[in-house]
Coordinates of C-alpha atoms and ligand atoms in Angstrom, one line a residue:
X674 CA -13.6 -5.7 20.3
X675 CA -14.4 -4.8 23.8
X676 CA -15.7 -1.8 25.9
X677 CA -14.7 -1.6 29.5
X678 CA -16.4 1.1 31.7
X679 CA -13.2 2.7 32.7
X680 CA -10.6 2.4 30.0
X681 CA -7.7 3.6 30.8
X682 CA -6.8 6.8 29.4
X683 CA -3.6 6.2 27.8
X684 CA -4.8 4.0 25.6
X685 CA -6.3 6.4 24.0
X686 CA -8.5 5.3 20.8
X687 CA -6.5 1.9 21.0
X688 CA -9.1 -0.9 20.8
X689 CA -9.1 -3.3 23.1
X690 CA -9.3 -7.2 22.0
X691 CA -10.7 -10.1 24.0
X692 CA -8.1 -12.8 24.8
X693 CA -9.4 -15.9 22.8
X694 CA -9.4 -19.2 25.3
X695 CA -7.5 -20.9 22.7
X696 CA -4.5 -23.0 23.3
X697 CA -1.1 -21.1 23.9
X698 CA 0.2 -21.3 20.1
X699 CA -0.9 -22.9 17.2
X700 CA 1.6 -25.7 16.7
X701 CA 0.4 -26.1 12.7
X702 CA 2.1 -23.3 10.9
X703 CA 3.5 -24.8 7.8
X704 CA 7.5 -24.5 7.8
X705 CA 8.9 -24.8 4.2
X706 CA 12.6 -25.5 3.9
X707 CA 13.7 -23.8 1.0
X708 CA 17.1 -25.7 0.6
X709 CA 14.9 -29.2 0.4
X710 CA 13.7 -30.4 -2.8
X711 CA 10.2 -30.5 -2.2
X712 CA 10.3 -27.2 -1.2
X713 CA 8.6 -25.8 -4.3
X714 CA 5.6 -27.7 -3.9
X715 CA 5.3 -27.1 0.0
X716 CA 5.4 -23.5 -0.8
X717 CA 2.8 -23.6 -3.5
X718 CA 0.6 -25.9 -0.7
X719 CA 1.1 -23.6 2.2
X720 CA -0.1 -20.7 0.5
X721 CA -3.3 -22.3 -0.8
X722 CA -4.0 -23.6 2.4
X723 CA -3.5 -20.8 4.9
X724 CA -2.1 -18.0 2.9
X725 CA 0.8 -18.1 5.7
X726 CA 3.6 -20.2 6.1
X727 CA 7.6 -19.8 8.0
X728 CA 10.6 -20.6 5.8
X729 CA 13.9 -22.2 7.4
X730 CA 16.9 -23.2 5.9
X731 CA 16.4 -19.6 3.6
X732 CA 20.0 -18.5 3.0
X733 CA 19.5 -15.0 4.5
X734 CA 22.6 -14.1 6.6
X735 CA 21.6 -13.7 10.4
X736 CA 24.3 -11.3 10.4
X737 CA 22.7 -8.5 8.7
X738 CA 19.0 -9.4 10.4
X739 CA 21.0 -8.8 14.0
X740 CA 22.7 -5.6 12.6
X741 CA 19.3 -4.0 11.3
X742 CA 17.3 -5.2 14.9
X743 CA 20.5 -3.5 16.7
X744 CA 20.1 -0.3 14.8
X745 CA 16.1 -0.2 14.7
X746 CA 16.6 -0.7 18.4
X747 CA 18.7 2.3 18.4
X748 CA 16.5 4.1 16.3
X749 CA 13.4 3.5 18.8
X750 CA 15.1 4.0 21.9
X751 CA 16.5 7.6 20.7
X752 CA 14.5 10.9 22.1
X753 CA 10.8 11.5 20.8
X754 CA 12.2 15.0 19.1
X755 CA 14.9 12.9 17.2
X756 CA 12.1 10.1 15.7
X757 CA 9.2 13.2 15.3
X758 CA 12.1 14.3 13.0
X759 CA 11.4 11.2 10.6
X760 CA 7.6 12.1 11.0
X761 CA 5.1 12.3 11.4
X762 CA 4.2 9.4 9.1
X763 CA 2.3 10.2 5.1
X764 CA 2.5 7.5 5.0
X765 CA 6.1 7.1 4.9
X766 CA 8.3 8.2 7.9
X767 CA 8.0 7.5 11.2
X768 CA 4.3 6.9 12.8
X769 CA 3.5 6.5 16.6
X770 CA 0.4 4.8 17.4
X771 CA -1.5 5.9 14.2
X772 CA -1.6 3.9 11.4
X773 CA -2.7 5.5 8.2
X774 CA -5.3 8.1 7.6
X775 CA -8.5 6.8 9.2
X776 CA -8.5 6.4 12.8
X777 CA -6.2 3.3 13.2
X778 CA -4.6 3.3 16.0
X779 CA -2.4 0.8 17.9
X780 CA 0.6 0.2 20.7
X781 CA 3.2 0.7 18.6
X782 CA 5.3 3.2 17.0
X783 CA 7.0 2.5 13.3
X784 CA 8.7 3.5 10.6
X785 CA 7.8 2.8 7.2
X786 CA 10.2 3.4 3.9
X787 CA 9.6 3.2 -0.2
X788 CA 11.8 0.6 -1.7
X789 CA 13.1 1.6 -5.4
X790 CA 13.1 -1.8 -7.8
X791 CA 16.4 -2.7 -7.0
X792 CA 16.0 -3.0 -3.7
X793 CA 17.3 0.2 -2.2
X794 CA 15.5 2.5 0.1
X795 CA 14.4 5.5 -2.2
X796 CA 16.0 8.9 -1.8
X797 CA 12.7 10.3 -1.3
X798 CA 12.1 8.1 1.9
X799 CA 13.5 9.8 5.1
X800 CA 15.6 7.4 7.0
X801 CA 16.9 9.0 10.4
X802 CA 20.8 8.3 10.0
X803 CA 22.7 6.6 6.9
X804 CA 23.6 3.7 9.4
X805 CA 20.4 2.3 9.4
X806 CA 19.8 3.3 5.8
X807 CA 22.7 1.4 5.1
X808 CA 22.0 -1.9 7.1
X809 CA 18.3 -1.4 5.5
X810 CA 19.5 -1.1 2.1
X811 CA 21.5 -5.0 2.8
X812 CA 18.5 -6.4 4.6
X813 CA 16.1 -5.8 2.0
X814 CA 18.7 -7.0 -0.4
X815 CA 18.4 -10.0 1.2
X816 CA 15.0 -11.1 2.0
X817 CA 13.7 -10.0 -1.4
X818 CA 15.7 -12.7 -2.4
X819 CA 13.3 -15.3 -0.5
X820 CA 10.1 -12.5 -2.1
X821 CA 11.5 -13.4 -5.3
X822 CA 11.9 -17.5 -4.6
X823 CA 8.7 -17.2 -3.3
X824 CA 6.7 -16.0 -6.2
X825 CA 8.4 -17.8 -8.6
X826 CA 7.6 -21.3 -6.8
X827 CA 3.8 -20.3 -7.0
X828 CA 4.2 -19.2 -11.0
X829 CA 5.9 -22.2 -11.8
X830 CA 3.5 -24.1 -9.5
X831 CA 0.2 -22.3 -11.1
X832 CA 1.3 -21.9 -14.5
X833 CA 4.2 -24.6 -15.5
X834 CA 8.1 -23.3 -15.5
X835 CA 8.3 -21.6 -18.5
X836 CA 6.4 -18.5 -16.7
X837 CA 7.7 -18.5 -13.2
X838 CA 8.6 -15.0 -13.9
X839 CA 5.2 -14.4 -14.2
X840 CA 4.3 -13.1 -10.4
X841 CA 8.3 -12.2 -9.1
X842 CA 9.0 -9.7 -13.0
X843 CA 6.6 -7.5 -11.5
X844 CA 8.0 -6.7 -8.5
X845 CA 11.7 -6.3 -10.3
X846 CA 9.9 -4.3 -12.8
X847 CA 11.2 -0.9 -13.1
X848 CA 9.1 1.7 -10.9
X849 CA 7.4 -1.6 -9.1
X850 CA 6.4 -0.5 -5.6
X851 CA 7.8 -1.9 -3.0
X852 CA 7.8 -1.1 0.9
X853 CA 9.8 -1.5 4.1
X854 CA 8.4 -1.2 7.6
X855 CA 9.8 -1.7 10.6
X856 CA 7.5 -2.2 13.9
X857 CA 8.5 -1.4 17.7
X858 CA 5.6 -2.7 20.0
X859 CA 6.6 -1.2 23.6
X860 CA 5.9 -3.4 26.6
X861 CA 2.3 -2.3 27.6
X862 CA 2.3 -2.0 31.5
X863 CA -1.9 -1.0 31.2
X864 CA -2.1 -4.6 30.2
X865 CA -2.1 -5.2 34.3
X866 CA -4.8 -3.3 34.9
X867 CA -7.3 -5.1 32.6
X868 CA -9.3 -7.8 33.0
X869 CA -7.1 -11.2 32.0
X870 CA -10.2 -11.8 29.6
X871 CA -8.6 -8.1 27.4
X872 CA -5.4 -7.9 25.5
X873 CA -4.9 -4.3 23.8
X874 CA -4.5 -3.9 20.1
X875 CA -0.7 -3.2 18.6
X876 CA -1.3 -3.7 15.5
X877 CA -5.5 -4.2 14.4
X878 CA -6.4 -7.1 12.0
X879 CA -6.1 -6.5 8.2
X880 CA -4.6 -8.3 5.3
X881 CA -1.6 -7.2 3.6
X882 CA -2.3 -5.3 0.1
X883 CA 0.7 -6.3 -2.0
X884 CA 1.6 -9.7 -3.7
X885 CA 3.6 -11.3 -0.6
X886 CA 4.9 -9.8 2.7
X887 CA 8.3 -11.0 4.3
X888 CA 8.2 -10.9 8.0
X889 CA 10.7 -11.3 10.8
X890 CA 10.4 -10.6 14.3
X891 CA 12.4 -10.7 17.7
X892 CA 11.1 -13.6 20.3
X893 CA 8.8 -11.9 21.6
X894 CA 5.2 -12.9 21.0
X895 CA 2.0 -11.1 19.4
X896 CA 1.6 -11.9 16.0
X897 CA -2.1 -14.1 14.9
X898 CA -3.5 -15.3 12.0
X899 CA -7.0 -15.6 11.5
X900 CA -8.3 -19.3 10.6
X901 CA -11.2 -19.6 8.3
X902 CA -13.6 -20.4 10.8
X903 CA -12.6 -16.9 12.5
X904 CA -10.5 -18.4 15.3
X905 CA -7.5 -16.2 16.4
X906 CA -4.5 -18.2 16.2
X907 CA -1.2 -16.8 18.2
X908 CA 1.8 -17.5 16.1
X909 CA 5.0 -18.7 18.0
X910 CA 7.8 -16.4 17.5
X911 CA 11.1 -17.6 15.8
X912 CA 14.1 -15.0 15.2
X913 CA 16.2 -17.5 12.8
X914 CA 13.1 -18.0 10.5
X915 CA 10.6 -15.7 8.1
X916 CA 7.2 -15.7 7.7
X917 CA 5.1 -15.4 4.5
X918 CA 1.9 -13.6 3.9
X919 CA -0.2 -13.9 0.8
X920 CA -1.4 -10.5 0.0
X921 CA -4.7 -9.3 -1.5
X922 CA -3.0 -8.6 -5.1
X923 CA -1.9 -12.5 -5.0
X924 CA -4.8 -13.6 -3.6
X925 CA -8.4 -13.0 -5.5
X926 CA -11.0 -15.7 -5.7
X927 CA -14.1 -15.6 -7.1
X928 CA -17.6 -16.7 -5.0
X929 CA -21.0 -16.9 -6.7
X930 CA -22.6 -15.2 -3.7
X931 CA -21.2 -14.0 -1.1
X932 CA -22.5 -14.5 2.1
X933 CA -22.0 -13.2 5.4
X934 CA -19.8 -15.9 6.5
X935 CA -17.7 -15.7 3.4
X936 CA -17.1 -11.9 3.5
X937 CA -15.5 -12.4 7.2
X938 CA -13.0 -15.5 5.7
X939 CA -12.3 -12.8 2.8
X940 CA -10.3 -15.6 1.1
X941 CA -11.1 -14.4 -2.9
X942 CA -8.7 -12.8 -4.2
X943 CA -7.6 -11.5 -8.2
X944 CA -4.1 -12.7 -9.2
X945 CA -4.4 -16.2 -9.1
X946 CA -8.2 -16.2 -9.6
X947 CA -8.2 -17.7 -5.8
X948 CA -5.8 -20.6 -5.9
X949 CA -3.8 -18.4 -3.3
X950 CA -5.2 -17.3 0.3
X951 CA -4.4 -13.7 1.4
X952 CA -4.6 -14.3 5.5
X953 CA -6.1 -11.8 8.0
X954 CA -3.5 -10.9 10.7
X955 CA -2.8 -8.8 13.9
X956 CA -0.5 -8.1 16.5
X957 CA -1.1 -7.7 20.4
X958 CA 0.6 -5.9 22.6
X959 CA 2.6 -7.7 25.1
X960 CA 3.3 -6.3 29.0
X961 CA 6.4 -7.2 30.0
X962 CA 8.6 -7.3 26.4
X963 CA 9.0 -5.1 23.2
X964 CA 8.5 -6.9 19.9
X965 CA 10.4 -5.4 17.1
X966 CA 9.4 -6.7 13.9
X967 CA 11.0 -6.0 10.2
X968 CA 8.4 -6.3 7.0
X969 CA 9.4 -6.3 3.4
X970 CA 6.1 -5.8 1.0
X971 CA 6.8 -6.6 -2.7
X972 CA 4.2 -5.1 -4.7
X973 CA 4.1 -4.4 -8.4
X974 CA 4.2 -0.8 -10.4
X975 CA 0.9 1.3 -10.0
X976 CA 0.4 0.7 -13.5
X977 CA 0.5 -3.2 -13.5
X978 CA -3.3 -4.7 -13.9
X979 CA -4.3 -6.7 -11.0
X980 CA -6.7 -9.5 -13.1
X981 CA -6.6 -13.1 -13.0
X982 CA -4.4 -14.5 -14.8
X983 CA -5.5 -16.0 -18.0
X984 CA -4.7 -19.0 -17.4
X985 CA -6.0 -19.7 -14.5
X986 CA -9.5 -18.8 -16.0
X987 CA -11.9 -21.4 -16.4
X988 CA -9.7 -23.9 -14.9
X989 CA -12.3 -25.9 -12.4
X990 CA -13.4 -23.9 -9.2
X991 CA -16.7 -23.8 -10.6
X992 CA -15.9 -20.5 -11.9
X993 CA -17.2 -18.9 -14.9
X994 CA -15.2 -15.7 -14.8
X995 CA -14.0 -13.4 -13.0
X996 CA -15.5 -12.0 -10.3
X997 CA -13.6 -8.7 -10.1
X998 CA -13.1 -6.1 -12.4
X999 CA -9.8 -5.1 -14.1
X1000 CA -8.2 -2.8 -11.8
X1001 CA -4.5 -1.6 -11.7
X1002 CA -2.5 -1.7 -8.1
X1003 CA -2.3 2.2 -8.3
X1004 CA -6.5 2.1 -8.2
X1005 CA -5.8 -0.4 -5.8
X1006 CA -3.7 1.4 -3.3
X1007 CA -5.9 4.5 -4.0
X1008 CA -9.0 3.0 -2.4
X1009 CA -6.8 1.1 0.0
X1010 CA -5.7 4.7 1.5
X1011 CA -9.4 5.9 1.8
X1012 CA -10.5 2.6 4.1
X1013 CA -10.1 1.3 7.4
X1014 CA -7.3 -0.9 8.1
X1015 CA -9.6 -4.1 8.4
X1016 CA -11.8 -3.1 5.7
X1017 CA -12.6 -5.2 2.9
X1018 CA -10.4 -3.3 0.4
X1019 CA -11.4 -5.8 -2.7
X1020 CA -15.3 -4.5 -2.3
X1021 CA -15.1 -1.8 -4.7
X1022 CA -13.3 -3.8 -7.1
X1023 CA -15.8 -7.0 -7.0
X1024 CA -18.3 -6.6 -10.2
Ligands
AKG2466 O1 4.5 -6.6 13.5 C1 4.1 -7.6 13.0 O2 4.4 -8.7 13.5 C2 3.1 -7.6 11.9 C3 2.9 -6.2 11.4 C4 2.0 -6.2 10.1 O3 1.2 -7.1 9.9 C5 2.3 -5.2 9.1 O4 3.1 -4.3 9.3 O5 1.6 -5.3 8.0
FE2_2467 FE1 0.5 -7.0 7.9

């Protein structure tokens, strides 16, 4: 993070990031291709490796991810009293520039919407026109679909075919908890008037708290991943394709002691006892172009224990047992709304 003497004002409490020297864009994301064969294994790889990966070739129709960018576009561009209406954000609705309860802030403005287990957007969420609840209610349809292929590969992968329901029957469990968010990053014009060395936060670093996160975005750059020697990686953009996130409730590992340097890769995770990588991730704001993003977050019901596996105990790692206590996602999501957006939300959970 960096403090200038004279920050402009209109950034507000928005953090500003220093640019990393690094190459461009990282040419190594993995790219899975779910219509291949192999693809099961590749998936199963990626998401030990980096806890990130894109998928091609995944059967989503680009027909209904244009019609839902249309409409969000619609939906941002409309007067502030019309999206205040949706608002302000708690934490559903429509949020500009703060992001949850604790001081996060960041270039953007969003709307964010409870997903019922079949995939529809919940009556209780308020979606600004029946258009867009509509083209929502398709899109999630969709690209829970590649959730669902998803966490089965990794099941199947972890614990042998006859449970690869294991990880996706929780999030088509009745009352599982499931959320939609789309993201408008506005082109940031203060951008000009800082030093090349700044870039200003749109979205601040965290990792995502659910099992797996589905993301697509327009071209327009901004998303990073963090590597795990801390390295900021830029992600090139790519409208036709998704991108996967491990979240923390897939993630879990186990570490004897943790040290410094291990609490900044915060690769241990509870699900999978650590075989899978949740990845740290942000978003910077861009000057010139908007960046509209669309996330689907399949979590399990507040009741469902997040615990390792049993299976996966014991099984090599050098690991004894667990290293987190048996918690449930609703404890989970509990603690996650008291923290900080890059917080270490696992911490109270590690015994
Ligand atoms: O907008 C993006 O590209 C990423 C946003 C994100 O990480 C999130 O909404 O959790
Ligand atoms: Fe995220």
């Amino acid at each position: 993070m960096v403090v200038l003497a004279t920050t402009p004002a209109a950034l507000d409490q928005i953090s500003l990031l220093r640019s990393s020297p690094e190459p461009l864009f990282f040419p190594g994301v993995p790219a899975v291709d779910l219509s291949s064969p192999g693809a099961a294994l590749a998936v199963v790889d990626a998401c030990q490796r980096f806890g990130f990966f894109k998928v091609v070739n995944h059967g989503v129709p680009m027909g209904v991810v244009d019609r839902l960018e249309a409409e969000a576009v619609r939906f941002f561009a409309s007067p502030q009293v019309e999206k205040d209406a949706s608002g302000p954000a708690n934490p559903l609705g429509y949020g500009n520039k703060r992001i949850g309860r604790n001081g996060d802030m960041g270039w953007l403005e969003y709307l964010l919407l409870a997903v019922n287990h079949q995939g529809s957007v919940s009556k209780a969420s308020p979606v600004p026109s029946s258009s867009l609840r509509e083209v929502v209610n398709e899109y999630v349809g969709a690209v829970r679909g590649v959730a669902t292929w998803v966490l089965e590969a990794v099941a199947e992968g972890l614990l042998g075919v006859a449970r690869r329901d294991a990880l996706s029957g929780m999030v088509a469990d009745a009352g599982s908890d499931q959320v939609f968010r789309v993201n408008h990053y506005p082109p940031c014009p203060l951008l000009e008037r800082l030093p090349d060395s700044c870039s200003v936060t749109g979205f601040g670093e965290h990792t995502d708290p659910q099992l797996v996160s589905v993301l697509r975005s327009n071209g327009t750059p901004g998303l990073q991943v963090a590597l795990r020697d801390g390295r900021w990686l830029p992600v090139p953009p790519d409208r036709d394709a998704f991108f996967v996130i491990v979240g923390d409730s897939l993630e879990v590992t186990k570490h004897p002691s943790p040290s410094i340097a291990y609490i900044h890769l915060l690769y241990q995770k509870v699900l999978t006892n650590g075989r899978m990588k949740s990845v740290r991730h942000r978003v910077v704001a861009n000057s010139l172009k908007p960046r509209v993003s669309m996330i689907y977050f399949a979590g399990p019901a507040p009741e469902q224990r997040i615990a390792p596996l049993p299976e996966l105990l014991g099984q090599g790692h050098g690991e004894q047992g667990p290293l987190y206590r048996d918690f449930t996602w609703g404890d989970y999501k509990k603690a996650a709304y008291r923290s900080r957006l890059g917080d270490d939300r696992l911490d109270p959970f590690r015994i």
